[in-house]
Amino acid sequence: MLEWLSLPLLLLLWQVLATVFAHRLFPSPILVAQEMWDTATAGRLLLDLGKTLARVAMAFVVAMLLGTALGIVFGRIRWVDRLFSGWLLVGLNLPAIVVAIVLYIWLGLTEVALVLAVIINKLPLVVTTVREGVRSFATEFDELGRVFRLSRLRRLRLIFLPQLLPFVLAAARTGLSLIWKIVLVFEVLGSDGGVGYRIAIMFQFFDIAGILAYTASFILVVLAFEYGVLRPLERRALKWRPVQG
Amino acid sequence: MATGPGLNIAVDEKRFGSGAPLFAGLHLQIAPSSVVALIGPSGVGKSTLLRMIAGIDAHFTGSITVDGMAAAAAPVPGFVFQDPRLLPWLTAADNIRAAAPACTEAQAVTALERVELGDAEMLYPHQLSGGMQRRVALARALAVNAGLLLLDEPFVSLDRDLVSEMHRLFRHVVDAERPTVLFVSHLIDDAIRLADRVLLIDHRPARVVADIALPKAPAERDETVLAAYRHMLERQPS
């Protein structure tokens, strides 16, 4: 019950503060909602949102697939881990903005450079999470598979993937929140459209209502994805786990 | 009536790493459809021997054959581990079907009914008590429909009532299906109640220090007779 009150409470607080400190640069949520409606119906909001989401989706899918595959290799093959774990450490600590700038210089202000920069930033996080997961696998289940002579496919489906799934979901959750943010930053830095690009333009005009309208729309999409896709998926995939607390 | 396979165990040497050999010249014949208890102290190699018979530990010299076939090539045995070892993400019925791919959903339920868990098919392992998990593990081993059952301490850490119940289930299966059974125990009581042959293993490298045939006929297995065998086993020098 309390969690349903959380966001309305935030909106109420915002409304109160906007009323108390009434100023052109501090619009109320009602004004921002009006701006959202206007930009969605008559402006470019949906187009920009679509462009950004396409970039997020592309970077997310590639980073998850590649990162999961590499994480499995790192977790299973000791020499690979020992030889390349330093690279992971570098990747984890590489400032996101540096990667974007370098790729923009090398490849130009292109779609490929932007998405690639996001993937490179996200990849080490997925690899590390999945690697730790694979390392923690219970060896006794492997023995179970061997005793009952399960085929490779059945071992993969019944023993390997169920152990991997919680870590992939954890990587997806943390990775997605990272990607949402850095895509916007990279769009501000250089792109031909998208939420970040539009916010950068609005910044030049101090259009706070516009910036907040775009931001709120983006957050709504993120929340819809979280509650509509990620959480139900997680609940369904992990329903076998004992309920905590 | 179908019978279980006969086993021929001829292990010349088995060791872990560069340590002292666990087995050196261990030779045993196990008759078809016999119920053999392996008892002895911890660390003597009983569980390792079961794994070698199951074909998952082939790092030894010598041979183990099941009805003349190399252990790894013989039909899949029914196996009960020391721990229930159920896959936590599968229901009780699906755990059974995971080990026995040919088993239908209805057959998995029947397997659970045999261990009196017919209403637990949709429950996950964390929803079952320790004793129930052990019974699912036993049902899983039986569902493989193997002529050979290998049980590693199947009754350890269960309360006495549950042990009696598991003994009754075990006898029922053995009488009905006549598998060959090898079970590891450190409890003499389990051995003399269930087995028709008890092998007492001791020392390192392990050797059989007592090989005792018990009467098969229920009429000859009254408490006095079993007490005499218990006494005999307890007096074995180790």
mmCIF file of N, CA, C and O in Angstrom, chain A residues 43-92:
data_model
loop_
_atom_site.group_PDB
_atom_site.id
_atom_site.type_symbol
_atom_site.label_atom_id
_atom_site.label_comp_id
_atom_site.label_asym_id
_atom_site.label_seq_id
_atom_site.Cartn_x
_atom_site.Cartn_y
_atom_site.Cartn_z
ATOM 1 N N GLY A 43 4.189 18.402 -30.886
ATOM 2 C CA GLY A 43 5.641 18.561 -31.015
ATOM 3 C C GLY A 43 6.329 17.273 -31.465
ATOM 4 O O GLY A 43 5.724 16.411 -32.104
ATOM 5 N N ARG A 44 7.599 17.152 -31.066
ATOM 6 C CA ARG A 44 8.411 16.035 -31.544
ATOM 7 C C ARG A 44 8.716 15.017 -30.450
ATOM 8 O O ARG A 44 9.608 14.192 -30.596
ATOM 9 N N LEU A 45 7.986 15.107 -29.347
ATOM 10 C CA LEU A 45 8.289 14.247 -28.194
ATOM 11 C C LEU A 45 8.324 12.756 -28.553
ATOM 12 O O LEU A 45 9.292 12.052 -28.255
ATOM 13 N N LEU A 46 7.249 12.298 -29.216
ATOM 14 C CA LEU A 46 7.175 10.850 -29.486
ATOM 15 C C LEU A 46 8.286 10.402 -30.424
ATOM 16 O O LEU A 46 8.862 9.323 -30.255
ATOM 17 N N LEU A 47 8.589 11.283 -31.390
ATOM 18 C CA LEU A 47 9.658 10.958 -32.351
ATOM 19 C C LEU A 47 11.011 10.843 -31.618
ATOM 20 O O LEU A 47 11.780 9.901 -31.841
ATOM 21 N N ASP A 48 11.260 11.842 -30.761
ATOM 22 C CA ASP A 48 12.527 11.845 -30.008
ATOM 23 C C ASP A 48 12.605 10.657 -29.052
ATOM 24 O O ASP A 48 13.641 9.993 -28.926
ATOM 25 N N LEU A 49 11.468 10.403 -28.387
ATOM 26 C CA LEU A 49 11.421 9.277 -27.446
ATOM 27 C C LEU A 49 11.688 7.956 -28.175
ATOM 28 O O LEU A 49 12.452 7.103 -27.710
ATOM 29 N N GLY A 50 11.086 7.819 -29.328
ATOM 30 C CA GLY A 50 11.259 6.598 -30.134
ATOM 31 C C GLY A 50 12.713 6.419 -30.529
ATOM 32 O O GLY A 50 13.267 5.310 -30.457
ATOM 33 N N LYS A 51 13.348 7.511 -30.922
ATOM 34 C CA LYS A 51 14.740 7.454 -31.360
ATOM 35 C C LYS A 51 15.648 7.009 -30.194
ATOM 36 O O LYS A 51 16.505 6.151 -30.359
ATOM 37 N N THR A 52 15.416 7.638 -29.039
ATOM 38 C CA THR A 52 16.232 7.281 -27.869
ATOM 39 C C THR A 52 15.989 5.831 -27.451
ATOM 40 O O THR A 52 16.938 5.088 -27.162
ATOM 41 N N LEU A 53 14.722 5.428 -27.428
ATOM 42 C CA LEU A 53 14.407 4.058 -27.019
ATOM 43 C C LEU A 53 15.007 3.027 -27.976
ATOM 44 O O LEU A 53 15.453 1.958 -27.554
ATOM 45 N N ALA A 54 15.029 3.360 -29.257
ATOM 46 C CA ALA A 54 15.632 2.442 -30.235
ATOM 47 C C ALA A 54 17.117 2.252 -29.922
ATOM 48 O O ALA A 54 17.647 1.139 -29.979
ATOM 49 N N ARG A 55 17.784 3.370 -29.571
ATOM 50 C CA ARG A 55 19.216 3.285 -29.222
ATOM 51 C C ARG A 55 19.410 2.467 -27.951
ATOM 52 O O ARG A 55 20.313 1.632 -27.867
ATOM 53 N N VAL A 56 18.550 2.728 -26.973
ATOM 54 C CA VAL A 56 18.639 1.986 -25.706
ATOM 55 C C VAL A 56 18.454 0.490 -25.970
ATOM 56 O O VAL A 56 19.223 -0.350 -25.489
ATOM 57 N N ALA A 57 17.420 0.180 -26.771
ATOM 58 C CA ALA A 57 17.107 -1.231 -27.031
ATOM 59 C C ALA A 57 18.267 -1.917 -27.742
ATOM 60 O O ALA A 57 18.681 -3.025 -27.366
ATOM 61 N N MET A 58 18.794 -1.253 -28.750
ATOM 62 C CA MET A 58 19.894 -1.832 -29.532
ATOM 63 C C MET A 58 21.112 -2.084 -28.618
ATOM 64 O O MET A 58 21.668 -3.190 -28.607
ATOM 65 N N ALA A 59 21.490 -1.067 -27.856
ATOM 66 C CA ALA A 59 22.668 -1.195 -26.992
ATOM 67 C C ALA A 59 22.424 -2.260 -25.921
ATOM 68 O O ALA A 59 23.308 -3.078 -25.611
ATOM 69 N N PHE A 60 21.220 -2.288 -25.380
ATOM 70 C CA PHE A 60 20.893 -3.236 -24.318
ATOM 71 C C PHE A 60 20.977 -4.686 -24.818
ATOM 72 O O PHE A 60 21.620 -5.538 -24.202
ATOM 73 N N VAL A 61 20.339 -4.930 -25.952
ATOM 74 C CA VAL A 61 20.300 -6.308 -26.479
ATOM 75 C C VAL A 61 21.713 -6.800 -26.801
ATOM 76 O O VAL A 61 22.110 -7.900 -26.392
ATOM 77 N N VAL A 62 22.476 -5.968 -27.501
ATOM 78 C CA VAL A 62 23.833 -6.400 -27.892
ATOM 79 C C VAL A 62 24.703 -6.596 -26.649
ATOM 80 O O VAL A 62 25.396 -7.612 -26.503
ATOM 81 N N ALA A 63 24.631 -5.627 -25.713
ATOM 82 C CA ALA A 63 25.474 -5.726 -24.508
ATOM 83 C C ALA A 63 25.091 -6.950 -23.663
ATOM 84 O O ALA A 63 25.958 -7.631 -23.125
ATOM 85 N N MET A 64 23.807 -7.243 -23.568
ATOM 86 C CA MET A 64 23.384 -8.392 -22.768
ATOM 87 C C MET A 64 23.817 -9.709 -23.416
ATOM 88 O O MET A 64 24.317 -10.606 -22.734
ATOM 89 N N LEU A 65 23.606 -9.807 -24.735
ATOM 90 C CA LEU A 65 23.955 -11.068 -25.412
ATOM 91 C C LEU A 65 25.462 -11.311 -25.357
ATOM 92 O O LEU A 65 25.929 -12.384 -24.938
ATOM 93 N N LEU A 66 26.206 -10.277 -25.745
ATOM 94 C CA LEU A 66 27.665 -10.406 -25.781
ATOM 95 C C LEU A 66 28.223 -10.562 -24.363
ATOM 96 O O LEU A 66 29.087 -11.414 -24.100
ATOM 97 N N GLY A 67 27.704 -9.752 -23.443
ATOM 98 C CA GLY A 67 28.193 -9.782 -22.057
ATOM 99 C C GLY A 67 27.903 -11.113 -21.374
ATOM 100 O O GLY A 67 28.742 -11.638 -20.636
ATOM 101 N N THR A 68 26.734 -11.683 -21.640
ATOM 102 C CA THR A 68 26.392 -12.980 -21.040
ATOM 103 C C THR A 68 27.317 -14.065 -21.586
ATOM 104 O O THR A 68 27.855 -14.877 -20.821
ATOM 105 N N ALA A 69 27.511 -14.050 -22.894
ATOM 106 C CA ALA A 69 28.391 -15.059 -23.509
ATOM 107 C C ALA A 69 29.808 -14.944 -22.940
ATOM 108 O O ALA A 69 30.416 -15.946 -22.531
ATOM 109 N N LEU A 70 30.317 -13.709 -22.882
ATOM 110 C CA LEU A 70 31.676 -13.513 -22.364
ATOM 111 C C LEU A 70 31.743 -13.853 -20.872
ATOM 112 O O LEU A 70 32.728 -14.442 -20.406
ATOM 113 N N GLY A 71 30.701 -13.506 -20.129
ATOM 114 C CA GLY A 71 30.670 -13.811 -18.696
ATOM 115 C C GLY A 71 30.752 -15.305 -18.445
ATOM 116 O O GLY A 71 31.434 -15.763 -17.521
ATOM 117 N N ILE A 72 30.059 -16.068 -19.290
ATOM 118 C CA ILE A 72 30.104 -17.537 -19.151
ATOM 119 C C ILE A 72 31.520 -18.034 -19.409
ATOM 120 O O ILE A 72 32.058 -18.857 -18.663
ATOM 121 N N VAL A 73 32.138 -17.494 -20.468
ATOM 122 C CA VAL A 73 33.514 -17.910 -20.799
ATOM 123 C C VAL A 73 34.463 -17.545 -19.643
ATOM 124 O O VAL A 73 35.274 -18.366 -19.203
ATOM 125 N N PHE A 74 34.353 -16.337 -19.139
ATOM 126 C CA PHE A 74 35.214 -15.887 -18.028
ATOM 127 C C PHE A 74 34.992 -16.757 -16.783
ATOM 128 O O PHE A 74 35.938 -17.075 -16.065
ATOM 129 N N GLY A 75 33.742 -17.118 -16.546
ATOM 130 C CA GLY A 75 33.430 -17.900 -15.347
ATOM 131 C C GLY A 75 33.860 -19.349 -15.452
ATOM 132 O O GLY A 75 34.164 -19.989 -14.452
ATOM 133 N N ARG A 76 33.865 -19.869 -16.679
ATOM 134 C CA ARG A 76 34.143 -21.294 -16.870
ATOM 135 C C ARG A 76 35.608 -21.592 -17.155
ATOM 136 O O ARG A 76 36.120 -22.637 -16.772
ATOM 137 N N ILE A 77 36.276 -20.663 -17.879
ATOM 138 C CA ILE A 77 37.655 -20.943 -18.315
ATOM 139 C C ILE A 77 38.610 -20.058 -17.513
ATOM 140 O O ILE A 77 38.663 -18.842 -17.714
ATOM 141 N N ARG A 78 39.333 -20.708 -16.631
ATOM 142 C CA ARG A 78 40.154 -19.978 -15.670
ATOM 143 C C ARG A 78 41.222 -19.105 -16.337
ATOM 144 O O ARG A 78 41.427 -17.966 -15.948
ATOM 145 N N TRP A 79 41.878 -19.655 -17.383
ATOM 146 C CA TRP A 79 42.978 -18.883 -17.979
ATOM 147 C C TRP A 79 42.459 -17.637 -18.685
ATOM 148 O O TRP A 79 43.136 -16.602 -18.712
ATOM 149 N N VAL A 80 41.270 -17.720 -19.250
ATOM 150 C CA VAL A 80 40.686 -16.535 -19.902
ATOM 151 C C VAL A 80 40.461 -15.448 -18.843
ATOM 152 O O VAL A 80 40.789 -14.278 -19.036
ATOM 153 N N ASP A 81 39.929 -15.890 -17.698
ATOM 154 C CA ASP A 81 39.653 -14.940 -16.618
ATOM 155 C C ASP A 81 40.951 -14.292 -16.126
ATOM 156 O O ASP A 81 41.029 -13.079 -15.937
ATOM 157 N N ARG A 82 41.973 -15.146 -15.958
ATOM 158 C CA ARG A 82 43.236 -14.610 -15.422
ATOM 159 C C ARG A 82 43.901 -13.656 -16.412
ATOM 160 O O ARG A 82 44.492 -12.652 -16.032
ATOM 161 N N LEU A 83 43.795 -14.001 -17.712
ATOM 162 C CA LEU A 83 44.449 -13.171 -18.730
ATOM 163 C C LEU A 83 43.698 -11.855 -18.961
ATOM 164 O O LEU A 83 44.305 -10.804 -19.156
ATOM 165 N N PHE A 84 42.361 -11.905 -18.916
ATOM 166 C CA PHE A 84 41.590 -10.730 -19.344
ATOM 167 C C PHE A 84 40.849 -9.994 -18.220
ATOM 168 O O PHE A 84 40.173 -9.010 -18.494
ATOM 169 N N SER A 85 40.957 -10.478 -16.980
ATOM 170 C CA SER A 85 40.187 -9.799 -15.926
ATOM 171 C C SER A 85 40.691 -8.362 -15.716
ATOM 172 O O SER A 85 39.925 -7.488 -15.297
ATOM 173 N N GLY A 86 41.975 -8.106 -16.047
ATOM 174 C CA GLY A 86 42.521 -6.738 -15.986
ATOM 175 C C GLY A 86 41.780 -5.819 -16.963
ATOM 176 O O GLY A 86 41.508 -4.657 -16.662
ATOM 177 N N TRP A 87 41.443 -6.371 -18.139
ATOM 178 C CA TRP A 87 40.718 -5.585 -19.140
ATOM 179 C C TRP A 87 39.347 -5.191 -18.580
ATOM 180 O O TRP A 87 38.861 -4.087 -18.815
ATOM 181 N N LEU A 88 38.744 -6.151 -17.880
ATOM 182 C CA LEU A 88 37.431 -5.877 -17.297
ATOM 183 C C LEU A 88 37.515 -4.725 -16.304
ATOM 184 O O LEU A 88 36.649 -3.852 -16.266
ATOM 185 N N LEU A 89 38.568 -4.777 -15.504
ATOM 186 C CA LEU A 89 38.759 -3.752 -14.481
ATOM 187 C C LEU A 89 38.916 -2.373 -15.138
ATOM 188 O O LEU A 89 38.334 -1.382 -14.686
ATOM 189 N N VAL A 90 39.701 -2.346 -16.229
ATOM 190 C CA VAL A 90 39.871 -1.086 -16.972
ATOM 191 C C VAL A 90 38.516 -0.627 -17.498
ATOM 192 O O VAL A 90 38.119 0.536 -17.350
ATOM 193 N N GLY A 91 37.775 -1.567 -18.089
ATOM 194 C CA GLY A 91 36.455 -1.248 -18.660
ATOM 195 C C GLY A 91 35.500 -0.709 -17.621
ATOM 196 O O GLY A 91 34.756 0.245 -17.872
ATOM 197 N N LEU A 92 35.532 -1.309 -16.430
ATOM 198 C CA LEU A 92 34.613 -0.889 -15.367
ATOM 199 C C LEU A 92 34.915 0.530 -14.886
ATOM 200 O O LEU A 92 34.022 1.244 -14.447
#
